Short mmCIF file of C-alpha atoms in Angstrom, two decimals:
data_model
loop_
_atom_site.label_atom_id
_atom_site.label_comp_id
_atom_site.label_asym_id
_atom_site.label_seq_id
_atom_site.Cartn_x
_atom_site.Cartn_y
_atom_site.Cartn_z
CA UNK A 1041 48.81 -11.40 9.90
CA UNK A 1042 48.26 -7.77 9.23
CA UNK A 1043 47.77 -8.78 5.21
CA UNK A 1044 44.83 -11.55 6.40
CA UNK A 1045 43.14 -9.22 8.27
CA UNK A 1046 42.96 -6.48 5.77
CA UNK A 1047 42.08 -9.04 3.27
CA UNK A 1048 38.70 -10.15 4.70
CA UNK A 1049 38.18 -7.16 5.71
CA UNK A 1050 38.09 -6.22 1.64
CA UNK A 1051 36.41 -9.52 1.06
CA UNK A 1052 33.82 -8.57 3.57
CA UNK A 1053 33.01 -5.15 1.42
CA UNK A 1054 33.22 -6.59 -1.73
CA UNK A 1055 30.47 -9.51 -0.70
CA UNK A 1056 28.04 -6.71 1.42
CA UNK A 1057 28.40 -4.51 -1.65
CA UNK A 1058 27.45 -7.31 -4.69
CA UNK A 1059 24.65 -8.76 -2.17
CA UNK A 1060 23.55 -5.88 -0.89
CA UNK A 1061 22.13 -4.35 -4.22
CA UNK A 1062 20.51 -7.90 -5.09
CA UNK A 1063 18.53 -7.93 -0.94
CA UNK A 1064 17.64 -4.05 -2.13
CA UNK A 1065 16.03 -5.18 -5.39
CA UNK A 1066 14.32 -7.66 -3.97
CA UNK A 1067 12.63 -5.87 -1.14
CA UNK A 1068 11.99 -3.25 -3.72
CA UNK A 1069 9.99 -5.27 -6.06
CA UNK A 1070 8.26 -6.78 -2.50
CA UNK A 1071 7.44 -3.12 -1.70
CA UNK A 1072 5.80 -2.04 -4.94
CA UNK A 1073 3.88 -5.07 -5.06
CA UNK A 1074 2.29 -4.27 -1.40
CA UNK A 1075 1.55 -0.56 -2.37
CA UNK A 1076 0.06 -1.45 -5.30
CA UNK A 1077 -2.15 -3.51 -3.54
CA UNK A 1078 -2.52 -1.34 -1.00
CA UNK A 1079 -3.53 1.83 -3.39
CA UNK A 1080 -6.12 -0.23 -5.39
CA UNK A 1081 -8.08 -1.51 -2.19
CA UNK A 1082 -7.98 1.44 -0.41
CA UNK A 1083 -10.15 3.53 -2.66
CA UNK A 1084 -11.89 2.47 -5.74
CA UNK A 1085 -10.61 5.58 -7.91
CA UNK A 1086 -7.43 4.98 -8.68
CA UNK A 1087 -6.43 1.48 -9.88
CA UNK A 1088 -2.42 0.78 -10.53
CA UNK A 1089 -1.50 -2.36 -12.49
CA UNK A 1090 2.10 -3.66 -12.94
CA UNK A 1091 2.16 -5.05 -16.60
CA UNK A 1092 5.80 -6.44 -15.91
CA UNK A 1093 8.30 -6.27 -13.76
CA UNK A 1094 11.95 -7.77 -14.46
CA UNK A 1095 14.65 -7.38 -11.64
CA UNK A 1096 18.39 -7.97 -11.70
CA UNK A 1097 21.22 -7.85 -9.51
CA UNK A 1098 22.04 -3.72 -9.88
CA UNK A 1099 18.92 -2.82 -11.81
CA UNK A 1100 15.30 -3.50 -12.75
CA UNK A 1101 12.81 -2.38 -15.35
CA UNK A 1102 8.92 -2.13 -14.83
CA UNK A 1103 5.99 -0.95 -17.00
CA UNK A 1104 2.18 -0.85 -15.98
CA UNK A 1105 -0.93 1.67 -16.68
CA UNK A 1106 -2.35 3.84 -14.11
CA UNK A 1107 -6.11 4.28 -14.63
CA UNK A 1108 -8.11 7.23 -13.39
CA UNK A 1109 -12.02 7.23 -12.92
CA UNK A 1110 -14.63 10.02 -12.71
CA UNK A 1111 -16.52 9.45 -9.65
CA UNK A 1112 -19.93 11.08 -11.06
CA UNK A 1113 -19.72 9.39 -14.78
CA UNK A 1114 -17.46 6.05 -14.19
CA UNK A 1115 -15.50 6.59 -17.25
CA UNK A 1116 -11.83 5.50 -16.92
CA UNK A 1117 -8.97 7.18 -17.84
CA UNK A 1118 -5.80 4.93 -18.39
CA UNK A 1119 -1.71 6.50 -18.45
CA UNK A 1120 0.67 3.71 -19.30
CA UNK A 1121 3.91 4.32 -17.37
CA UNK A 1122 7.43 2.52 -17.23
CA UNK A 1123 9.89 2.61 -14.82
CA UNK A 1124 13.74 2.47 -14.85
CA UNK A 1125 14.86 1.23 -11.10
CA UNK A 1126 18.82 1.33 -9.85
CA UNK A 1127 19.47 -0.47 -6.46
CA UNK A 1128 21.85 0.59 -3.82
CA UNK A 1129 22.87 -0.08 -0.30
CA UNK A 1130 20.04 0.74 1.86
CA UNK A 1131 17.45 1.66 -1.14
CA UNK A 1132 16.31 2.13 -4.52
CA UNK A 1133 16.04 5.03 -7.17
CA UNK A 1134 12.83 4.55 -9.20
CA UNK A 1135 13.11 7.43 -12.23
CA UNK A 1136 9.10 7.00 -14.03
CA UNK A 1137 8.10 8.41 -17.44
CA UNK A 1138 5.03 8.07 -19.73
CA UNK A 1139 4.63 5.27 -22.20
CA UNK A 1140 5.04 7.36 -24.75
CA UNK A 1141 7.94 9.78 -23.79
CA UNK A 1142 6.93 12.80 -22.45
CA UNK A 1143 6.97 14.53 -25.39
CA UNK A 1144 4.72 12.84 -28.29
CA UNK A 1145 6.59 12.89 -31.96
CA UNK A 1146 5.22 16.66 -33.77
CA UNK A 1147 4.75 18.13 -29.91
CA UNK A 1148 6.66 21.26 -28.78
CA UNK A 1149 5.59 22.25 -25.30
CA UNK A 1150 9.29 21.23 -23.96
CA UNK A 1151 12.68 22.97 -25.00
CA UNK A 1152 15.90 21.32 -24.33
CA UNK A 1153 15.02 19.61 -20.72
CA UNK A 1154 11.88 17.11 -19.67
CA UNK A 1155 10.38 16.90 -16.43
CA UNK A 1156 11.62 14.20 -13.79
CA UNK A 1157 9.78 11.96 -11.66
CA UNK A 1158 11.22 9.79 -8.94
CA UNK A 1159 10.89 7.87 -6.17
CA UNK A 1160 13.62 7.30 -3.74
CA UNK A 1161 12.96 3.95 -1.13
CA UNK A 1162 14.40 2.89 1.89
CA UNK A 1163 14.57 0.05 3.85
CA UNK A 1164 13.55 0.71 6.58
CA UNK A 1165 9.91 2.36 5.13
CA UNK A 1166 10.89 5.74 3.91
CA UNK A 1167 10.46 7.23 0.90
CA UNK A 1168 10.58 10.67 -0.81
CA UNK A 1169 8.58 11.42 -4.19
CA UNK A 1170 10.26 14.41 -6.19
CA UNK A 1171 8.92 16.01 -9.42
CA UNK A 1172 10.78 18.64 -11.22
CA UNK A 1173 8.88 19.91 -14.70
CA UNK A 1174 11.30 22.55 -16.72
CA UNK A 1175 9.67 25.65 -18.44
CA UNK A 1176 6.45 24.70 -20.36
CA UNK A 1177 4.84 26.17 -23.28
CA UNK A 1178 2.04 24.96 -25.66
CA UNK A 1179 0.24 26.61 -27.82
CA UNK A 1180 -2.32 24.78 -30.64
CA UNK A 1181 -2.15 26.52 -33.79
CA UNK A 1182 -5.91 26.27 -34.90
CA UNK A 1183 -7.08 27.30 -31.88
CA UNK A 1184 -6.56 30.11 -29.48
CA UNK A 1185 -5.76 28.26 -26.50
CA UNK A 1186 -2.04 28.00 -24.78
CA UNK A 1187 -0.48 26.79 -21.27
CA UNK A 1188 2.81 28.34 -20.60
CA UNK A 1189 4.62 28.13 -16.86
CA UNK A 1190 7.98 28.27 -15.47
CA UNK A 1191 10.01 25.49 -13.82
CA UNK A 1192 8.57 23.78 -11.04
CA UNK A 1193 9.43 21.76 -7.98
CA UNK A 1194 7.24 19.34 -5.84
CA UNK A 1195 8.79 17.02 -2.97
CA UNK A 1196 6.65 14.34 -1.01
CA UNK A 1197 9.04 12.57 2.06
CA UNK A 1198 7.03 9.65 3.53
CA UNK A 1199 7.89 8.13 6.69
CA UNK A 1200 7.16 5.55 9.35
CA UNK A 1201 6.14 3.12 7.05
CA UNK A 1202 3.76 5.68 4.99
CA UNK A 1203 2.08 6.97 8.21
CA UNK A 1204 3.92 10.55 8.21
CA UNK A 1205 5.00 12.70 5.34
CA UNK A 1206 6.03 16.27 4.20
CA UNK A 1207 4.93 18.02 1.30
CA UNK A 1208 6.79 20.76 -0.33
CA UNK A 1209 5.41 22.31 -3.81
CA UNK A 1210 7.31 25.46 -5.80
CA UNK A 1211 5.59 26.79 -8.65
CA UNK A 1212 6.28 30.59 -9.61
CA UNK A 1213 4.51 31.22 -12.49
CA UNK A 1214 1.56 29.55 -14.51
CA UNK A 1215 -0.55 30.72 -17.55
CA UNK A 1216 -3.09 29.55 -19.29
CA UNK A 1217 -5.34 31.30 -21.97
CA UNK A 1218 -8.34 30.04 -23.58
CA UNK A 1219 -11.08 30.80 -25.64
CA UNK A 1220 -12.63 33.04 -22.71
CA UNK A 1221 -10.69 34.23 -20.46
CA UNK A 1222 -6.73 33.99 -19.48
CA UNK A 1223 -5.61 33.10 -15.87
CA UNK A 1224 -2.87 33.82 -14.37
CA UNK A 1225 -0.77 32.43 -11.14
CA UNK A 1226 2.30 33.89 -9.28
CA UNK A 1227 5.17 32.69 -6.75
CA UNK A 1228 2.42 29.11 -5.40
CA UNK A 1229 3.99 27.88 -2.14
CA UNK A 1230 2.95 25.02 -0.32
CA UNK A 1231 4.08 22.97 2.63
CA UNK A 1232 2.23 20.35 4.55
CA UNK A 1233 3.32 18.17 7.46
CA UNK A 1234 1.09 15.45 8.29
CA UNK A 1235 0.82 12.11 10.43
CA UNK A 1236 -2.17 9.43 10.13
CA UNK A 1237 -4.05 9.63 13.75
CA UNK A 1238 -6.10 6.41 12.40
CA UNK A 1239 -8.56 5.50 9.75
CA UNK A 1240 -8.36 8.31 6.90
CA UNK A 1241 -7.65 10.78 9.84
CA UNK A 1242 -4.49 12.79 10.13
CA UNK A 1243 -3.00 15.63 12.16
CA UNK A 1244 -0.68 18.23 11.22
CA UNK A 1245 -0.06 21.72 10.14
CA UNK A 1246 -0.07 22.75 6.54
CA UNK A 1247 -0.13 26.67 4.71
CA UNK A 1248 -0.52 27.52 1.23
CA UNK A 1249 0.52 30.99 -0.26
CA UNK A 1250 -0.35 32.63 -3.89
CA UNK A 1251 1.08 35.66 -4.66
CA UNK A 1252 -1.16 37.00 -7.40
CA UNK A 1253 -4.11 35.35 -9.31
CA UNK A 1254 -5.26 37.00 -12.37
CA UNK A 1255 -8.34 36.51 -14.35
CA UNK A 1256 -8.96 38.62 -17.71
CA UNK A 1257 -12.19 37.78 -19.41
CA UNK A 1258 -13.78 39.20 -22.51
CA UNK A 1259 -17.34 38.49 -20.52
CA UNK A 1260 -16.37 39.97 -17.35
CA UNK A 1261 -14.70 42.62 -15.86
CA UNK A 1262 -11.09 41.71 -14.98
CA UNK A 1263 -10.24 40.43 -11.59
CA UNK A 1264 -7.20 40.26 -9.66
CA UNK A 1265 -6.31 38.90 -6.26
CA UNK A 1266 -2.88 39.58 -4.32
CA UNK A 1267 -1.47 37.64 -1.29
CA UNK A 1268 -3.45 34.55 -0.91
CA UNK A 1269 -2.65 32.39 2.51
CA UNK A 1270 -4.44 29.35 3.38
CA UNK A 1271 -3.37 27.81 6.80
CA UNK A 1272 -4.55 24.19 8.68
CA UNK A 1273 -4.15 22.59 11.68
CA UNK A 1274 -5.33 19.62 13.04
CA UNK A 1275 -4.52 18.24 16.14
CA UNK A 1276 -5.68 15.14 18.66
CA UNK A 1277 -7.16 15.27 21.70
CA UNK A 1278 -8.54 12.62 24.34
CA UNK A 1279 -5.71 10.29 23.88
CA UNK A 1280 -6.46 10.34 20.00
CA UNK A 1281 -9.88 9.75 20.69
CA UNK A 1282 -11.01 13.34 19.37
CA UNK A 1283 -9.82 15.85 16.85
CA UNK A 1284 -9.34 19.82 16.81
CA UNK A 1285 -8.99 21.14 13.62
CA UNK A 1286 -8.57 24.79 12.08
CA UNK A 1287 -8.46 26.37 8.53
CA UNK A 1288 -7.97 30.11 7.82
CA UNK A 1289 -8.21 32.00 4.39
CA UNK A 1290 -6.54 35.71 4.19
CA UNK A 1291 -6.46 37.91 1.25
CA UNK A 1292 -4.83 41.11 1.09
CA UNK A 1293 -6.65 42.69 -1.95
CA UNK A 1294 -9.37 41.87 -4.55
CA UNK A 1295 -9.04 43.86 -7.41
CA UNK A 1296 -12.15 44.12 -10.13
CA UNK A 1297 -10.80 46.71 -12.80
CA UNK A 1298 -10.03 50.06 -10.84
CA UNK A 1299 -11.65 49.20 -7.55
CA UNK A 1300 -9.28 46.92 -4.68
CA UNK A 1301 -10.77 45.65 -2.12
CA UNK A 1302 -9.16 44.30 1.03
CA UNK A 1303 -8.22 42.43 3.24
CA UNK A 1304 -10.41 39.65 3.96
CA UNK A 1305 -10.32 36.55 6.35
CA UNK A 1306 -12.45 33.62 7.31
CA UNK A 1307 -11.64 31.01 10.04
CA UNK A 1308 -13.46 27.77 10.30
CA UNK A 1309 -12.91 25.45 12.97
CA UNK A 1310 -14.11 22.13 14.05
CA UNK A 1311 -13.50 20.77 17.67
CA UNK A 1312 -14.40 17.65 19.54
CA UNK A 1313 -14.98 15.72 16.44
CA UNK A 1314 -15.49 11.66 17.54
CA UNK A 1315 -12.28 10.07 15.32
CA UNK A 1316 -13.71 6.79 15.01
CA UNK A 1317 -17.67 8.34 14.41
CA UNK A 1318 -15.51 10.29 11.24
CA UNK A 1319 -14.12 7.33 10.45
CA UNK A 1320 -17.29 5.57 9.67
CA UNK A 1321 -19.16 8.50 8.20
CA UNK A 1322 -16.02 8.68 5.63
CA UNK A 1323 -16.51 5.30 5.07
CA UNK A 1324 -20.31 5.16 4.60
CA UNK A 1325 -20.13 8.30 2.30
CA UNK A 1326 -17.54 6.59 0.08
CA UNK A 1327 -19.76 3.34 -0.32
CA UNK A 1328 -23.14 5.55 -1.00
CA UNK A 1329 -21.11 6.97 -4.04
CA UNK A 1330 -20.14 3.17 -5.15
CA UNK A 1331 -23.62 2.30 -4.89
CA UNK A 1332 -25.36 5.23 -6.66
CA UNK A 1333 -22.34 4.34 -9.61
CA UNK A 1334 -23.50 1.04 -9.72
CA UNK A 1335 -27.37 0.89 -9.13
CA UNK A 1336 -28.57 -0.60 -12.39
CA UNK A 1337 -26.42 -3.70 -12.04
CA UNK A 1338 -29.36 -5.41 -9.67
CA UNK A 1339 -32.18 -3.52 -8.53
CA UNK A 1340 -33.25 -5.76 -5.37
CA UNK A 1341 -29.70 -6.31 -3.92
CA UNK A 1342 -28.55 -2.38 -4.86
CA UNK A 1343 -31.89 -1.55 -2.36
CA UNK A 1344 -30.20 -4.15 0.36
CA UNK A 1345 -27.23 -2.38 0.49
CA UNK A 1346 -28.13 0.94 0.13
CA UNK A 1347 -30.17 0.29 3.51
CA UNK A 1348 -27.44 -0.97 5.16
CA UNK A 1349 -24.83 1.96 4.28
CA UNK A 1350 -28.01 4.15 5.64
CA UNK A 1351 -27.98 2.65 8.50
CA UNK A 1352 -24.64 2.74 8.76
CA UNK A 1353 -24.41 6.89 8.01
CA UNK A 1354 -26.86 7.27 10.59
CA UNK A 1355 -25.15 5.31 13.08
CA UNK A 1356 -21.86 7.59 12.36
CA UNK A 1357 -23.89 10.72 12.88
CA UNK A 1358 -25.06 9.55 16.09
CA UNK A 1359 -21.58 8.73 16.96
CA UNK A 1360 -20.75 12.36 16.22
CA UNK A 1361 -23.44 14.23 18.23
CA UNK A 1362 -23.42 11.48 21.32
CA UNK A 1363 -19.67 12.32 21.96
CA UNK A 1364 -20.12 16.13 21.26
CA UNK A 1365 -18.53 18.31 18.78
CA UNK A 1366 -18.64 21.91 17.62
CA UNK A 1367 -18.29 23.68 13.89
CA UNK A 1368 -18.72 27.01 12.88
CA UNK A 1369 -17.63 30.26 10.70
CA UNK A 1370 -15.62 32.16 14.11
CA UNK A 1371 -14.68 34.62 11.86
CA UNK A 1372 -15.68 36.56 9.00
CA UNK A 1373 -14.30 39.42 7.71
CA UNK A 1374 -14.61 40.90 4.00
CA UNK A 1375 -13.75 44.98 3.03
CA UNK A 1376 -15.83 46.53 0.63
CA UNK A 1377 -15.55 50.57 -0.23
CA UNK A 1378 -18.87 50.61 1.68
CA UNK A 1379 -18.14 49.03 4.86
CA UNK A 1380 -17.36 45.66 6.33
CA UNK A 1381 -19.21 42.30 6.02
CA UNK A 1382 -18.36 40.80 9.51
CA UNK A 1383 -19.95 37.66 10.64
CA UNK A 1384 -19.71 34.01 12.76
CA UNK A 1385 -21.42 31.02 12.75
CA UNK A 1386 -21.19 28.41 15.00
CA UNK A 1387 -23.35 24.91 16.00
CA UNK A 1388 -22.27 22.68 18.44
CA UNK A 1389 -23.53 19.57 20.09
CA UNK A 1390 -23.35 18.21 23.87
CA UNK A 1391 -21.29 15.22 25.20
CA UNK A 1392 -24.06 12.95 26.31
CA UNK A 1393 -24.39 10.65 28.94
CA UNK A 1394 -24.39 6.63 28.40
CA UNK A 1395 -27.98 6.40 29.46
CA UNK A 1396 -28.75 9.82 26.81
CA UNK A 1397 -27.09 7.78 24.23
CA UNK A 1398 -29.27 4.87 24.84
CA UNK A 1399 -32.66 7.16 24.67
CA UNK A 1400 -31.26 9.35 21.96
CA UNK A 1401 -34.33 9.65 19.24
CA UNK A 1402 -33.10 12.64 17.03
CA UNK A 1403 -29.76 13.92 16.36
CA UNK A 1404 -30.89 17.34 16.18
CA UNK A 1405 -33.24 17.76 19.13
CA UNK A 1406 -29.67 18.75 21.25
CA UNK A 1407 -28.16 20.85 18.35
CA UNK A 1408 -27.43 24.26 19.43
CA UNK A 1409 -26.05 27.20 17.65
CA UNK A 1410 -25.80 30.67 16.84
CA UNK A 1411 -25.17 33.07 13.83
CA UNK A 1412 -24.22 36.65 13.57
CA UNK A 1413 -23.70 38.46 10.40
CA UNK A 1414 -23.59 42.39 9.61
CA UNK A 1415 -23.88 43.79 6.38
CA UNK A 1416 -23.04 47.55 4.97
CA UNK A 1417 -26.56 48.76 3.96
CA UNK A 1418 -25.54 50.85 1.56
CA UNK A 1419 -23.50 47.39 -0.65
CA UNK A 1420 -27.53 46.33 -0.67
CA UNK A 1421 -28.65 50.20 -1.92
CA UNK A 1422 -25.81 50.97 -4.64
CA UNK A 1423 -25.26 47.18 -6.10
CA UNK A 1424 -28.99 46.13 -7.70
CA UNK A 1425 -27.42 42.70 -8.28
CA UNK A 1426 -26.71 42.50 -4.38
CA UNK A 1427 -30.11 44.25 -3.24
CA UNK A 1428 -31.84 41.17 -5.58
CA UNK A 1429 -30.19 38.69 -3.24
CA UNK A 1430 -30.98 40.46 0.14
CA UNK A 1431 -34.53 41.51 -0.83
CA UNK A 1432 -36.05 38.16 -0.20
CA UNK A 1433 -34.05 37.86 3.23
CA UNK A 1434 -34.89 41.20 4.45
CA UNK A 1435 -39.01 41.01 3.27
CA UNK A 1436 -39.22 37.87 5.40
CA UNK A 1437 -37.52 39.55 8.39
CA UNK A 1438 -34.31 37.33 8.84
CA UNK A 1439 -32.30 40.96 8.02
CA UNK A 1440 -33.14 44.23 9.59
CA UNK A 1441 -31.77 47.19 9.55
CA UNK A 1442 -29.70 48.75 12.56
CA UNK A 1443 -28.45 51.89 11.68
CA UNK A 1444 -26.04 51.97 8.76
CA UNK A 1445 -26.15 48.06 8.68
CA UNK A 1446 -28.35 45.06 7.92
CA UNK A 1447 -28.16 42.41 10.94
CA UNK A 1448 -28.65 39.08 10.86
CA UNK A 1449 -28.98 37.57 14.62
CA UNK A 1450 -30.07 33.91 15.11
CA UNK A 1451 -29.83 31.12 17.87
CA UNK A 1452 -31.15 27.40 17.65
CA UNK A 1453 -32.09 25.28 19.87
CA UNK A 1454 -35.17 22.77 20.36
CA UNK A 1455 -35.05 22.30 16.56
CA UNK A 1456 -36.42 25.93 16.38
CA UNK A 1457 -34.29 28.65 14.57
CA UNK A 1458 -34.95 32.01 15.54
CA UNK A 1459 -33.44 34.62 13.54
CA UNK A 1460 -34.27 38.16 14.78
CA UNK A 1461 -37.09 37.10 16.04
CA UNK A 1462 -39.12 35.09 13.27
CA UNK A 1463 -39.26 31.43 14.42
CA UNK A 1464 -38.68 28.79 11.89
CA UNK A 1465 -39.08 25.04 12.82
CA UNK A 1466 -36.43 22.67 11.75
CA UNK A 1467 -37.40 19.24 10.87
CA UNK A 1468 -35.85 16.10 12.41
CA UNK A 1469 -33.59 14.65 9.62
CA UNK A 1470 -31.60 12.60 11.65
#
């Protein structure tokens, strides 16, 4: 009795273990067919086509061309790709690689190792997208230009069937050299975690460190910038109706040739913002490029639609200032050897009413703001190529000086902007 048990237990493995690969395969090949789709009619810029796909019981093999265009020109770029694909259990290993190996025949940017690039699928909807490049270095003989950089290491994990994902990228050191100038990076670190809210909106936190950037030109002076951090956040509010979002640049030091500057910091924020308004403007924006690509194909129906995605962008920026939203500079803050740039900028809109939405004529009749900036007088009175850019600003009144300092104090409202007391009238664009 014990012997029959035992045995169908085993025959129960052996059958979930030669079908299981087989369900994986084919849920895989369902999968890539569905992003593919998915990929080319979400955006127009990036088009993936699968040129063949054959799957078997443990394995598959697929091959395809990725194809790249330049949203101002139209020209298309094509990579032909092929995949090797292993099935398991619960998922699927996808390793890719170029057409052409990574490595073209009489090439020697790569020692020993090549880079890897896979994709790791689950059942359920997860996925996680790794990229590992060894140490890189070409250089062309006839020509003084070279790339060299160390190993590398970037991980995407996608979740909840694409609508959540981490990104992790590791680069410590890049160089490239050209004809004019050499750049260098140090110790890149990036993480983002991120969740789609809806539409092309998402929410998360994400930060971005550089330890060094170095630029050494033959033209100009050379320039070198330590401890780079660049931090986001964006968060929903209203039930998801709304979004909050925050960015912040810091710099410790910006060095041109024996002079360091530092640090410096500038926060931008946007709160309030109407999700499904964005949504649409995104949307409208994206079509207006299509449309200015494609103009010359037929004159009288280009016109057509080109009125109807304006009406459509205006409609979105109504959206946006009927349900109320603020953006603006709150903080600005750059060390010079002559004193500190400070400054803030901010314009906001009011929520309005449903009987102000009905008789709203002009978006910016309501738009408020106010700006604030402070500048070193004597940056404008030792730097001539500084005093050429103020000069203008400070003939016409809209900086005066206050002491040791050039000010800059502004408020709009009633589509007039009055900056230290010179009026200017704004015209209704919207």
């Amino acid at each position: 009795m014990k012997l029959n048990k035992w045995t169908m237990i085993g025959s129960a493995v052996l059958l979930v273990a030669g079908v299981a690969p087989w369900a994986v395969g084919y849920v895989t090949e369902q999968q890539w067919l569905e992003a593919t789709e998915e990929v080319n009619q979400s955006q127009p810029f990036v088009r993936l086509e699968t040129d063949r796909y054959e799957r078997g019981v443990f394995s598959a093999e697929a091959s395809g061309t990725l194809a790249l265009m330049d949203p101002k020109t139209g020209e298309t770029d094509q990579i032909g790709f092929k995949v090797a694909i292993s099935h398991g259990v619960t998922g699927s290993l996808l390793a890719f690689s170029p057409k052409g190996g990574w490595q073209h025949e009489g090439a020697r940017w790569l020692e020993d190792e090549e880079p890897s690039l896979t994709l790791e699928t689950r059942l359920w909807g997860a996925a996680v997208v790794e990229f590992q490049a060894p140490p890189v270095s070409f250089e062309q003989p006839d020509r003084p230009e070279s790339v060299s950089a160390s190993g590398g290491f970037a991980r995407v994990e996608v979740g909840r069937m694409g609508e959540q994902a981490e990104v992790l990228v590791v680069w410590p050191e890049l160089s490239m050299l050209g004809p004019r100038a050499e750049v260098k990076l140090q110790d890149l670190h990036v993480e983002q975690s991120m969740a789609l809210l809806s539409g092309d909106v998402w929410t998360g936190r994400g930060t971005m460190s550089l330890g060094a950037l170095v630029v050494d030109s033959a033209e100009l002076p050379a320039v070198s910038v330590s401890n780079v951090s660049f931090e986001t956040r964006s968060e929903a509010s209203n039930s998801g109706q709304t979004l909050d979002s925050e960015a912040v640049l810091a710099v410790d030091s910006v060095s041109i040739e024996d002079a360091e500057y530092g640090p410096h910091r500038v926060a931008v924020s946007v709160d309030h913002l109407d999700v499904a308004s964005w949504n649409e403007f995104s949307s409208a924006m994206t079509d207006m490029q299509l449309l200015a690509m494609n103009a010359g194909a037929d004159p009288r129906s280009s016109y057509q639609q080109q009125m109807a995605v304006m009406q459509r962008f205006n409609e979105a920026v109504r959206g946006l200032a009927a349900n109320g939203f603020s953006v603006g500079v709150r903080e600005l803050s750059l060390a010079t050897p002559e004193g500190e740039i400070q400054g803030s900028l901010d314009v906001s809109h009011p929520e309005l009413s449903e009987d102000e939405r009905a008789n709203m004529l002009m978006v910016m009749q309501r738009l408020v703001g106010s700006v604030d900036v402070t500048v070193p007088l004597a940056l404008a009175e030792q730097y001539p190529a500084v005093r050429m850019q103020l000069s203008p600003l400070i003939k016409q009144g809209l900086l005066v000086r206050d002491g040791d300092e050039l000010v800059m104090k502004g408020q709009m409202e009633d589509l007039v902007l009055d900056i230290n007391g010179v009026q200017i009238p704004l015209p209704p664009l919207l």
